[in-house]
Coordinates of C-alpha atoms in Angstrom, one line a residue:
Chain A
M1 CA 3.3 149.1 51.6
S2 CA -0.6 149.3 51.9
T3 CA -2.5 146.2 54.1
A4 CA -5.2 144.3 54.5
T5 CA -5.2 143.3 58.2
Q6 CA -7.8 144.7 60.2
V7 CA -7.2 144.1 64.1
P8 CA -9.4 146.3 66.4
A9 CA -7.7 147.6 69.7
A10 CA -10.5 145.7 71.8
L11 CA -10.3 141.9 70.7
E12 CA -10.5 139.1 73.3
M13 CA -9.2 134.9 72.9
P14 CA -12.0 133.6 72.8
R15 CA -12.2 130.6 76.2
D16 CA -12.8 127.4 74.4
T17 CA -10.3 127.1 71.5
Y18 CA -8.9 123.4 70.0
L19 CA -5.6 124.8 71.7
N20 CA -7.3 124.5 75.2
A21 CA -9.1 121.8 75.0
G22 CA -7.4 119.6 76.9
Y23 CA -3.2 120.3 78.5
G24 CA -1.5 116.9 78.7
V25 CA 0.6 115.3 76.7
K26 CA -1.8 112.8 75.8
S27 CA -4.3 115.5 74.8
W28 CA -2.3 115.8 71.5
F29 CA -1.1 112.5 70.7
L30 CA -3.9 110.6 71.1
T31 CA -5.7 113.8 69.6
K32 CA -8.7 112.8 67.0
D33 CA -8.8 116.6 66.5
H34 CA -7.5 117.7 62.6
K35 CA -6.1 120.5 63.8
R36 CA -4.3 118.8 66.5
I37 CA -3.1 116.7 63.9
A38 CA -2.4 119.1 61.5
I39 CA -0.2 121.1 64.4
L40 CA 1.9 118.0 65.2
Y41 CA 2.4 117.7 61.6
L42 CA 3.4 121.5 61.2
V43 CA 6.1 120.7 64.0
S44 CA 7.1 117.5 62.1
I45 CA 7.9 118.4 58.9
T46 CA 9.3 121.9 60.7
M47 CA 12.0 119.6 61.7
F48 CA 12.2 118.0 58.7
F49 CA 13.0 121.0 56.5
L50 CA 15.6 122.0 58.9
F51 CA 17.5 118.9 58.8
G52 CA 16.9 119.0 54.8
G53 CA 18.3 122.6 54.7
L54 CA 21.3 121.5 56.7
M55 CA 22.8 119.3 53.5
A56 CA 21.8 121.9 51.5
V57 CA 23.3 124.2 53.4
L58 CA 26.9 121.8 53.1
I59 CA 26.4 120.7 49.9
R60 CA 26.2 124.4 49.0
L61 CA 29.7 124.6 51.1
E62 CA 31.3 121.8 49.2
L63 CA 30.3 123.4 45.6
L64 CA 31.9 127.5 46.8
T65 CA 35.0 125.7 45.3
P66 CA 35.9 123.7 42.8
A67 CA 38.2 121.1 44.8
P68 CA 36.8 118.6 47.4
D69 CA 37.5 120.8 50.4
L70 CA 35.3 119.4 52.9
F71 CA 34.2 116.3 52.2
Q72 CA 34.9 113.4 50.2
S73 CA 32.5 111.9 46.9
D74 CA 30.7 109.4 48.9
T75 CA 30.1 112.0 52.0
Y76 CA 28.5 114.4 49.0
N77 CA 26.8 111.4 47.5
K78 CA 25.1 111.0 50.9
L79 CA 24.6 114.6 52.0
F80 CA 22.9 115.5 48.7
T81 CA 20.7 112.0 49.0
M82 CA 19.6 112.1 52.5
H83 CA 18.8 115.9 51.5
G84 CA 16.4 114.6 48.6
I85 CA 14.8 112.0 50.7
T86 CA 14.2 114.3 53.7
M87 CA 12.9 117.7 51.4
V88 CA 11.0 115.4 48.6
F89 CA 9.1 112.8 51.4
F90 CA 9.1 114.3 54.0
F91 CA 9.0 117.8 54.2
L92 CA 7.1 118.4 50.1
V93 CA 5.0 115.9 50.1
P94 CA 3.5 116.3 53.4
S95 CA 3.7 119.9 53.7
I96 CA 0.2 121.6 52.9
P97 CA -2.3 118.9 52.4
A98 CA -1.3 117.3 55.8
T99 CA -0.6 120.6 57.9
L100 CA -2.7 123.2 55.9
G101 CA -4.8 120.9 54.7
N102 CA -5.5 119.1 57.8
F103 CA -6.6 122.5 59.9
V104 CA -8.8 124.2 57.3
L105 CA -10.2 121.7 54.9
P106 CA -13.0 120.6 57.2
M107 CA -13.5 124.2 58.4
M108 CA -14.0 125.6 54.4
I109 CA -16.2 123.0 54.0
G110 CA -18.7 123.6 57.2
A111 CA -17.5 120.1 58.6
R112 CA -16.3 119.8 62.3
D113 CA -13.9 117.3 61.5
L114 CA -12.4 114.4 58.4
A115 CA -14.4 111.7 58.2
F116 CA -12.1 109.0 59.5
P117 CA -11.0 110.9 62.7
K118 CA -9.2 108.1 63.7
V119 CA -7.1 107.5 60.4
N120 CA -6.1 110.6 60.2
L121 CA -4.3 110.7 64.0
A122 CA -2.8 106.5 62.6
S123 CA -1.5 108.4 59.0
W124 CA 0.5 110.8 61.2
Y125 CA 2.0 107.7 63.2
I126 CA 3.0 105.9 59.9
F127 CA 4.4 108.9 58.5
M128 CA 6.5 109.2 61.9
I129 CA 7.2 105.7 62.0
G130 CA 8.4 105.4 58.0
A131 CA 10.9 108.4 59.3
C132 CA 12.2 106.6 61.7
F133 CA 13.1 103.8 59.6
T134 CA 14.6 106.7 56.9
F135 CA 16.5 108.7 59.4
S136 CA 18.2 105.4 61.1
A137 CA 19.4 105.0 57.7
Y138 CA 21.2 107.9 57.6
I139 CA 22.3 107.6 61.0
S140 CA 23.7 104.3 61.1
G141 CA 25.9 105.8 57.9
G142 CA 23.9 106.8 55.5
V143 CA 22.5 106.1 51.9
D144 CA 24.1 107.0 48.9
T145 CA 21.8 106.7 45.4
G146 CA 20.2 110.2 45.5
W147 CA 16.5 110.2 46.6
T148 CA 15.6 108.5 43.0
F149 CA 17.1 105.1 44.0
Y150 CA 18.0 104.5 40.8
T151 CA 18.9 100.4 39.7
P152 CA 20.9 98.7 39.6
L153 CA 23.5 100.9 41.7
S154 CA 20.5 100.7 44.3
T155 CA 20.2 97.5 44.2
S156 CA 23.9 95.8 43.4
Y157 CA 26.7 98.5 43.8
L158 CA 26.1 99.9 47.3
N159 CA 26.6 99.0 50.7
T160 CA 24.7 101.7 52.0
H161 CA 21.7 101.7 53.5
V162 CA 19.5 101.8 50.8
V163 CA 16.9 99.0 51.8
A164 CA 15.9 100.8 55.7
A165 CA 15.8 103.7 54.4
A166 CA 13.3 102.7 50.6
L167 CA 11.8 100.8 53.5
G168 CA 10.9 104.3 55.6
I169 CA 10.0 105.7 52.2
M170 CA 6.9 103.2 51.5
I171 CA 5.9 103.3 55.3
A172 CA 5.2 107.3 55.0
G173 CA 3.9 106.6 51.6
F174 CA 0.9 105.2 53.5
A175 CA 0.6 108.6 55.4
S176 CA -0.2 109.8 52.3
I177 CA -2.7 107.6 50.8
F178 CA -5.0 107.8 54.1
T179 CA -4.5 111.4 54.0
G180 CA -5.9 111.3 50.6
L181 CA -8.5 109.0 50.9
N182 CA -9.8 111.4 54.0
F183 CA -9.5 114.6 51.9
I184 CA -11.7 112.1 49.2
V185 CA -14.4 110.7 51.4
T186 CA -14.7 113.9 53.1
T187 CA -15.4 116.7 50.2
H188 CA -17.7 114.0 49.4
R189 CA -20.1 113.4 52.7
M190 CA -19.2 116.2 55.1
R191 CA -20.1 119.3 52.9
A192 CA -22.5 122.5 55.1
P193 CA -25.5 122.5 53.6
G194 CA -25.5 124.2 50.7
M195 CA -21.8 124.1 49.6
T196 CA -22.4 122.8 45.5
W197 CA -19.4 121.8 44.4
F198 CA -19.1 125.5 42.8
R199 CA -18.6 126.8 45.7
L200 CA -16.3 124.5 47.1
P201 CA -13.2 127.1 47.9
L202 CA -10.7 126.4 45.6
F203 CA -8.9 125.2 47.9
V204 CA -10.9 122.0 48.5
W205 CA -10.4 121.9 44.6
S206 CA -6.7 121.7 44.7
M207 CA -6.7 119.3 47.5
Y208 CA -9.4 117.1 45.9
A209 CA -6.9 116.8 42.7
V210 CA -3.8 116.2 44.9
S211 CA -5.5 112.9 46.7
L212 CA -6.5 111.4 44.2
V213 CA -3.2 111.4 42.4
Q214 CA -1.9 110.5 46.3
V215 CA -4.1 107.8 46.2
L216 CA -3.5 106.1 42.8
A217 CA 0.2 106.6 42.7
T218 CA 1.4 106.2 46.3
P219 CA 0.9 102.7 46.3
V220 CA 2.6 102.4 43.0
L221 CA 6.2 103.9 44.9
A222 CA 6.1 101.5 47.8
I223 CA 5.8 98.1 45.3
T224 CA 8.5 99.2 43.5
L225 CA 10.8 100.1 46.7
I226 CA 9.4 96.7 47.6
L227 CA 11.3 95.1 44.1
V228 CA 14.0 97.3 45.2
A229 CA 14.2 95.3 48.7
L230 CA 13.6 91.8 47.0
E231 CA 16.1 92.3 44.5
R232 CA 18.7 93.7 46.9
G233 CA 18.0 91.4 49.6
F234 CA 17.1 88.1 47.4
H235 CA 19.3 88.5 44.1
I236 CA 15.8 87.9 42.3
G237 CA 16.3 89.5 38.9
I238 CA 13.5 92.5 37.9
F239 CA 15.9 95.6 37.3
N240 CA 19.2 94.2 37.4
P241 CA 20.3 93.0 33.8
Q242 CA 23.0 90.4 34.7
L243 CA 20.0 88.6 36.5
G244 CA 17.9 89.1 33.9
G245 CA 15.8 92.9 34.7
D246 CA 15.8 95.4 32.9
P247 CA 16.9 99.8 34.9
V248 CA 14.7 101.0 32.5
L249 CA 11.7 99.2 33.8
F250 CA 12.3 100.7 37.4
Q251 CA 12.6 104.2 35.8
H252 CA 9.2 103.7 34.5
M253 CA 7.7 102.2 37.9
F254 CA 9.2 105.3 39.5
W255 CA 8.4 107.4 37.9
F256 CA 5.0 107.0 37.4
Y257 CA 4.6 108.0 40.8
S258 CA 7.2 110.2 40.8
H259 CA 6.0 112.4 38.4
P260 CA 2.6 112.7 39.7
A261 CA 3.9 113.2 43.1
V262 CA 5.9 116.7 41.5
Y263 CA 1.6 117.6 41.6
I264 CA 1.5 116.4 44.5
M265 CA 3.8 119.1 46.0
I266 CA 2.6 121.7 43.5
L267 CA -1.5 121.8 43.8
P268 CA -1.9 122.0 46.7
G269 CA 0.1 125.1 46.3
F270 CA -1.9 126.4 43.8
G271 CA -4.6 126.1 45.9
V272 CA -3.4 128.4 48.3
I273 CA -2.5 130.6 45.9
S274 CA -6.2 131.1 44.4
E275 CA -7.2 131.8 48.1
V276 CA -4.6 134.4 49.0
I277 CA -4.8 136.6 45.5
P278 CA -8.6 136.8 45.5
C279 CA -8.3 138.2 49.7
F280 CA -5.7 140.4 48.8
S281 CA -6.9 142.0 45.4
R282 CA -10.6 141.9 47.4
K283 CA -11.9 140.5 43.9
R284 CA -14.0 137.3 42.3
I285 CA -11.6 134.3 41.2
F286 CA -10.8 135.2 37.5
G287 CA -12.2 131.9 36.0
Y288 CA -13.9 130.2 39.0
S289 CA -14.7 127.0 36.8
A290 CA -11.3 127.0 34.8
V291 CA -9.4 127.1 37.3
A292 CA -10.8 124.2 39.2
F293 CA -10.9 122.0 36.5
S294 CA -7.7 122.7 35.7
S295 CA -6.8 121.4 38.9
V296 CA -8.4 117.7 38.3
A297 CA -6.7 118.1 34.6
I298 CA -3.1 118.4 35.8
G299 CA -4.1 115.5 38.6
V300 CA -5.2 113.8 35.3
F301 CA -2.6 114.4 32.8
G302 CA 0.2 114.4 35.4
F303 CA -0.1 110.5 35.2
L304 CA 0.7 110.2 31.5
V305 CA 4.1 112.4 31.2
W306 CA 6.8 110.5 33.4
A307 CA 8.6 109.1 31.1
H308 CA 10.1 113.0 30.3
H309 CA 12.4 111.7 33.3
M310 CA 13.8 108.4 31.0
F311 CA 14.6 110.8 27.3
A312 CA 18.3 109.8 27.7
A313 CA 17.4 106.7 29.4
G314 CA 17.1 104.5 26.2
I315 CA 13.4 104.5 25.8
S316 CA 12.1 104.3 22.1
T317 CA 12.3 107.1 20.1
Y318 CA 8.1 107.2 19.2
S319 CA 7.5 106.8 23.3
A320 CA 9.7 110.2 23.7
L321 CA 7.7 111.9 20.9
V322 CA 4.5 111.0 22.6
F323 CA 5.6 111.9 26.3
S324 CA 6.9 115.1 25.1
L325 CA 3.9 115.5 23.2
L326 CA 1.8 114.8 26.1
S327 CA 4.4 117.5 28.2
F328 CA 3.7 119.9 26.5
I329 CA 0.2 119.5 26.8
I330 CA 0.3 119.7 31.1
A331 CA 1.7 123.4 30.5
I332 CA -2.1 124.4 29.6
P333 CA -3.9 123.9 32.8
S334 CA -1.4 125.4 34.5
A335 CA -0.7 128.5 32.1
I336 CA -4.8 128.6 33.1
K337 CA -3.8 129.4 36.3
V338 CA -1.5 131.7 35.8
F339 CA -3.3 133.5 34.0
N340 CA -6.5 133.4 35.6
W341 CA -4.6 135.0 39.0
T342 CA -3.3 137.5 36.5
A343 CA -6.6 138.5 35.6
T344 CA -8.2 138.1 39.0
M345 CA -5.7 141.2 40.2
Y346 CA -6.4 142.9 36.8
K347 CA -8.3 146.3 38.4
G348 CA -8.3 144.9 42.3
S349 CA -7.5 146.3 45.4
I350 CA -4.0 145.5 45.7
H351 CA -2.7 144.3 49.5
F352 CA 0.1 143.8 50.3
N353 CA 0.2 141.9 53.1
T354 CA 3.0 138.7 54.1
P355 CA 1.1 136.3 52.4
M356 CA 0.3 138.3 49.1
L357 CA 4.2 139.0 48.5
Y358 CA 4.8 135.7 48.8
A359 CA 1.9 134.4 46.4
L360 CA 3.3 137.6 44.0
A361 CA 6.7 135.9 43.9
F362 CA 4.9 132.3 43.7
I363 CA 3.7 133.6 40.6
G364 CA 7.3 134.6 39.2
L365 CA 9.3 131.9 40.3
F366 CA 6.8 129.0 39.4
T367 CA 6.2 130.8 35.6
I368 CA 10.3 130.7 35.3
G369 CA 10.4 126.8 36.5
G370 CA 6.9 125.9 34.4
L371 CA 8.8 127.9 31.0
T372 CA 11.9 126.1 32.2
G373 CA 9.8 122.7 31.9
L374 CA 9.0 123.5 28.8
F375 CA 12.5 123.3 27.5
L376 CA 13.2 119.7 29.3
A377 CA 10.4 118.4 27.4
C378 CA 12.0 119.2 24.6
L379 CA 13.8 116.2 23.3
G380 CA 16.7 117.3 21.6
I381 CA 17.2 120.6 24.7
D382 CA 16.4 117.8 26.8
M383 CA 19.3 115.5 25.1
H384 CA 21.9 118.3 26.4
V385 CA 20.8 119.6 29.8
T386 CA 20.3 116.0 30.9
A387 CA 21.8 115.5 34.6
T388 CA 23.1 119.3 34.4
Y389 CA 22.9 121.7 37.2
F390 CA 19.7 122.9 34.6
V391 CA 17.2 120.4 35.8
V392 CA 18.2 121.1 39.1
A393 CA 17.4 124.7 38.9
H394 CA 14.3 124.0 36.9
F395 CA 12.8 121.4 39.9
H396 CA 14.2 123.8 42.6
Y397 CA 11.7 126.5 40.8
V398 CA 8.6 124.8 40.6
M399 CA 9.6 123.4 44.3
V400 CA 11.1 126.2 46.4
G401 CA 10.0 128.9 44.2
G402 CA 6.8 127.6 44.0
M403 CA 5.9 125.2 46.9
L404 CA 7.6 126.0 49.4
V405 CA 6.6 129.8 49.0
A406 CA 3.3 128.8 48.5
Y407 CA 3.6 126.8 52.0
L408 CA 5.1 130.1 53.6
A409 CA 2.1 132.0 52.0
G410 CA -0.6 130.0 53.3
L411 CA 1.3 129.4 56.7
H412 CA 0.9 132.8 57.0
F413 CA -2.5 133.2 55.9
W414 CA -4.1 131.0 57.8
W415 CA -1.5 131.7 60.5
P416 CA -4.6 134.5 62.9
K417 CA -7.0 131.6 62.2
M418 CA -4.5 128.4 64.0
T419 CA -2.9 130.8 66.7
G420 CA -5.6 133.8 67.2
R421 CA -2.8 136.1 66.7
M422 CA -1.0 137.6 64.6
Y423 CA 2.5 137.7 63.0
P424 CA 4.4 140.9 63.1
E425 CA 3.9 142.4 59.2
P426 CA 7.1 143.6 58.5
P427 CA 9.4 141.4 59.5
A428 CA 7.4 138.5 57.9
Q429 CA 6.8 141.3 54.9
L430 CA 10.8 141.6 54.7
S431 CA 11.5 138.0 55.1
A432 CA 9.0 137.5 52.5
L433 CA 11.7 139.2 50.2
I434 CA 14.6 138.3 51.7
T435 CA 13.5 134.8 50.8
F436 CA 12.7 136.0 47.0
I437 CA 15.7 137.4 46.4
G438 CA 18.4 134.8 48.1
F439 CA 16.3 132.5 46.1
N440 CA 17.2 133.7 43.1
I441 CA 20.7 134.5 43.3
T442 CA 20.8 130.8 44.6
F443 CA 18.9 129.1 41.7
F444 CA 19.4 131.5 38.6
P445 CA 22.9 131.2 38.6
Q446 CA 22.5 127.3 38.0
F447 CA 20.6 127.6 34.2
V448 CA 23.3 128.8 33.4
L449 CA 25.8 126.6 35.1
G450 CA 23.4 123.5 33.7
Y451 CA 23.2 124.9 30.3
M452 CA 27.1 125.3 30.8
G453 CA 27.5 121.7 31.2
M454 CA 28.0 121.2 34.8
P455 CA 26.3 117.7 35.7
R456 CA 24.4 117.3 39.0
R457 CA 25.7 115.0 41.5
Y458 CA 29.0 115.9 41.5
H459 CA 31.6 117.4 44.7
T460 CA 34.3 119.1 42.2
Y461 CA 34.5 120.6 39.0
P462 CA 35.8 122.7 36.4
P463 CA 37.5 126.1 37.6
E464 CA 35.3 128.2 35.3
F465 CA 32.2 127.4 36.8
Q466 CA 33.4 128.7 40.4
V467 CA 32.2 132.6 39.8
L468 CA 28.8 131.3 39.3
N469 CA 28.6 128.9 42.3
V470 CA 29.9 131.2 44.5
L471 CA 26.8 133.4 43.4
S472 CA 25.3 130.7 44.4
T473 CA 26.5 129.7 47.7
A474 CA 26.3 133.5 48.3
G475 CA 22.5 133.6 47.6
A476 CA 21.9 130.3 49.9
S477 CA 22.9 132.2 52.4
V478 CA 20.8 134.9 51.6
L479 CA 18.0 132.8 51.0
A480 CA 18.8 130.6 54.8
V481 CA 18.0 133.8 56.3
G482 CA 15.2 134.3 54.3
L483 CA 13.9 131.2 55.9
L484 CA 15.1 131.2 58.9
L485 CA 13.2 134.6 60.1
P486 CA 9.4 133.3 60.0
M487 CA 10.6 130.7 62.5
F488 CA 11.5 133.5 64.6
Y489 CA 8.6 135.9 64.3
L490 CA 6.0 132.7 63.9
L491 CA 7.1 131.8 67.6
W492 CA 7.3 135.0 68.9
S493 CA 3.7 136.0 68.0
L494 CA 2.1 132.9 69.5
K495 CA 2.7 134.9 72.8
Y496 CA 3.2 139.0 72.3
G497 CA 1.3 139.2 68.4
E498 CA -1.6 140.7 68.4
I499 CA -5.1 139.3 68.7
A500 CA -6.3 138.5 65.7
G501 CA -10.2 137.9 65.6
N502 CA -12.3 136.0 63.4
N503 CA -11.5 137.8 60.0
P504 CA -8.4 139.9 60.5
Y505 CA -8.3 139.6 56.5
R506 CA -11.7 140.5 55.9
A507 CA -11.8 137.1 53.6
T508 CA -14.6 135.0 52.4
G509 CA -14.4 131.5 53.3
L510 CA -16.2 129.6 56.0
E511 CA -13.2 129.3 58.4
W512 CA -13.0 133.0 58.5
Q513 CA -16.7 132.3 60.6
T514 CA -15.7 130.8 63.0
E515 CA -13.9 131.9 65.8
S516 CA -9.7 131.9 66.2
P517 CA -8.4 129.9 66.6
P518 CA -11.5 127.7 66.2
P519 CA -13.9 125.9 69.3
M520 CA -13.1 122.2 69.3
H521 CA -16.0 121.0 66.6
N522 CA -15.4 124.5 64.1
F523 CA -18.3 126.0 64.7
H524 CA -21.1 126.1 67.3
E525 CA -23.9 125.4 65.1
T526 CA -23.8 124.2 61.0
P527 CA -23.2 126.8 59.3
I528 CA -25.5 127.3 56.0
V529 CA -24.0 128.2 52.9
T530 CA -25.4 130.7 50.4
Q531 CA -23.4 132.8 48.3
E532 CA -20.4 131.7 46.0
A533 CA -16.7 131.0 47.5
Y534 CA -14.5 134.8 46.4
D535 CA -17.9 137.2 46.5
Y536 CA -15.3 140.1 47.8
E537 CA -17.1 142.5 45.2
S538 CA -20.5 142.3 47.4
M539 CA -18.2 141.9 50.8
N540 CA -16.3 145.5 49.5
E541 CA -19.9 147.0 48.9
E542 CA -21.2 146.2 51.9
E543 CA -18.0 147.7 54.0
V544 CA -18.4 151.1 51.8
V545 CA -22.3 151.0 53.2
I546 CA -21.1 150.2 56.9
G547 CA -18.5 152.9 56.8
Chain B
M1 CA -29.0 93.4 54.6
S2 CA -28.4 93.5 57.9
A3 CA -29.1 96.7 60.3
A4 CA -26.1 98.2 59.5
G5 CA -26.6 98.2 55.5
E6 CA -23.6 95.5 55.6
H7 CA -24.6 92.6 53.4
I8 CA -24.0 89.0 54.8
V9 CA -22.4 86.4 52.6
S10 CA -23.2 82.8 53.3
P11 CA -20.0 81.2 55.3
K12 CA -21.0 78.3 52.2
L13 CA -20.4 80.6 49.5
Y14 CA -17.4 82.3 50.9
V15 CA -16.0 78.4 51.3
L16 CA -17.2 77.7 47.6
I17 CA -14.9 80.6 46.3
W18 CA -11.9 79.0 48.2
I19 CA -12.3 75.9 46.6
I20 CA -12.0 78.1 43.0
L21 CA -9.6 80.0 44.3
L22 CA -7.7 76.4 45.6
C23 CA -8.4 74.5 42.0
F24 CA -7.1 77.8 40.0
T25 CA -3.9 77.8 42.2
G26 CA -3.9 74.0 40.8
L27 CA -4.7 74.9 37.2
T28 CA -1.5 77.9 37.6
T29 CA 0.7 74.7 38.9
A30 CA -0.4 72.5 36.2
A31 CA 0.0 75.0 33.8
A32 CA 3.3 75.8 34.4
F33 CA 4.9 71.8 33.6
G34 CA 3.2 72.6 30.5
D35 CA 4.9 74.5 27.3
F36 CA 2.5 76.5 25.7
G37 CA 5.5 78.7 23.9
I38 CA 3.9 82.5 23.3
F39 CA 0.7 81.9 25.6
N40 CA 3.3 80.7 28.8
P41 CA 2.5 84.3 30.6
I42 CA -1.1 84.8 29.3
I43 CA -2.0 81.7 30.8
A44 CA -0.6 82.4 33.6
L45 CA -2.0 85.8 34.0
A46 CA -5.3 85.5 32.5
I47 CA -6.2 82.2 35.8
A48 CA -4.6 85.2 37.7
F49 CA -6.3 87.6 36.9
T50 CA -9.7 85.6 36.9
K51 CA -8.4 84.8 41.2
A52 CA -8.1 88.5 41.4
I53 CA -11.8 89.2 39.9
L54 CA -13.2 86.3 42.3
V55 CA -11.3 88.1 45.4
V56 CA -12.2 91.7 44.7
L57 CA -15.9 90.3 44.0
F58 CA -16.7 88.2 47.3
F59 CA -14.0 88.2 50.0
M60 CA -14.0 92.6 49.2
H61 CA -17.7 92.6 49.0
V62 CA -17.8 94.3 45.8
K63 CA -20.7 92.6 44.2
Y64 CA -23.1 93.9 47.4
S65 CA -21.5 96.7 47.4
P66 CA -23.1 100.9 46.0
R67 CA -21.4 100.9 42.2
M68 CA -18.9 104.4 43.8
T69 CA -17.0 101.4 45.4
A70 CA -16.5 99.5 41.9
L71 CA -16.0 103.1 40.7
V72 CA -12.8 103.5 42.4
I73 CA -12.1 99.8 42.1
G74 CA -12.4 100.9 38.8
C75 CA -9.9 104.1 38.6
G76 CA -7.6 102.1 40.1
L77 CA -7.5 99.8 37.1
F78 CA -7.9 102.4 35.1
F79 CA -4.5 104.0 35.9
L80 CA -2.5 101.0 36.8
S81 CA -3.7 100.4 33.0
I82 CA -2.1 103.4 31.8
L83 CA 1.6 102.2 33.6
M84 CA 1.4 99.0 31.9
V85 CA 0.0 100.2 28.1
L86 CA 2.2 103.6 27.6
T87 CA 5.2 101.3 29.3
T88 CA 4.8 97.9 27.4
A89 CA 4.3 100.9 24.2
D90 CA 7.5 101.8 24.9
Y91 CA 9.0 98.2 24.8
I92 CA 7.5 97.2 22.0
S93 CA 9.0 100.2 19.6
R94 CA 12.2 100.1 21.0
G95 CA 13.0 98.3 18.1
W96 CA 11.0 100.0 15.3
M97 CA 13.2 101.7 12.3
F98 CA 12.0 105.3 10.8

């Protein structure tokens, strides 16, 4: 396989970097540097990911046989609830924005930091306080509502720690709002001279769209969870029919946030892929404006489709028809992106570095996830497969096959910039391959299981489903290897990795023009932008002339 | 305008707005004692909406802020209206027959 990395032998690490700007604990926990805050987030969400992953392993082990071998139903309910809450609210939502976005967005637009550095630090503290609340609920007995907190189950019928868990999520939501607000203001106000809106990297466009969704949608989740706590604590009738409330109202309010939250999770992934594919195809992105505006379109249309989660919940037929149609419409901007990435690769000089392998995996897996989403937007099919493993497979193809894979692509892509050292390419390529294979073995059988009628959220199942469940569990063990490998070789590379140099991939973008790792204030001189974002053709021509 | 470009609102105006808000609170309480049929929630919501507008305009300084601030608040209200309109559409159309 050919790779695009160029690591000249005599490179040296820069003297003054953000990593050696201070050494004490205080220099990290009271830092206002966006890069250090990104590292704080990176470490935190990695811990949460490991915890959520452990819950997933236990779930898959239980489902190895039809009988309830390892856990009773209550414990199983807690396991999938903790897995869902941790992965959605404490890993996926902050993953790319708060780590990679925090690190590279200011550099991409030529800024010295985010607009509100103290707010940025506060967002991490708020995030961790939220996590403390939710994890205290786990430790003190767990919560078994499912990550969706559906009422009246969550408000009237369970004795677990619903309020603490919900409060933690609500608090963590404010961290998300702070990050979004910071990105919006930074993108508007702190672009370098010459960095016009249509010279912005597409990652910045994605982060901008995500930020709008974060700021506009997250408060609704906070309000909804407060109402759950009020009904649970004070028996105020909002969602429970016995108290004069309406449970479907909860679903409207919850999904008004949580469907846009799907785009909070996947849009940053789109941004990463839009950076990686032109770089490793050595080509200008195909249809820059279309890709940029499709991000904004997804952000806006994402607010209009939430009730497709409720087709079987008793909403009106007419309402369901409208939401079904709107759900089909939102597939268009997603498809624009996939077609444009594919067109970018056409006749490109493709290099199979690890980020590109993940990007290619993303295109395939996200396409399957997206297309099966259209099945679910179809009213008739949705009635058949609602609350089955088909839905589980669909959203894991989008969230894991899409978002997690994009996160790994971005993490490898910007790792040399963050640390100044290269990750080792062969094991990284191997882990990308293992992840791709393991993921498909884990989740593809679940489409079949769901279509055959296996419901989600049960720890037992009829014996005829066992073969596919064993396949799925076996795949999960392969996937776990693929996901654990990067932790080892990335940590190894911190000390033993080759020195990366400023621009090991010969990528365009302002973040590659500064040192690796970058200095405290990103640039020694404010950069002036004179070119479009992905002018790889000119770069290739220059290299031919020089070479 | 101050040196930082921020509008200084006189304490008199703040007190005036506060008194108006108190009057509206009294009006809400008074309205709760009357039976206006279908208009009960409409009256209560209209008073609450007016009070919210006063708070946003004067206490949150939107009246004296750049238009961008008003645009941001307008966006928030627009997306809130999406939630309310489409949710209400579901409730209204549940009883419709083919």
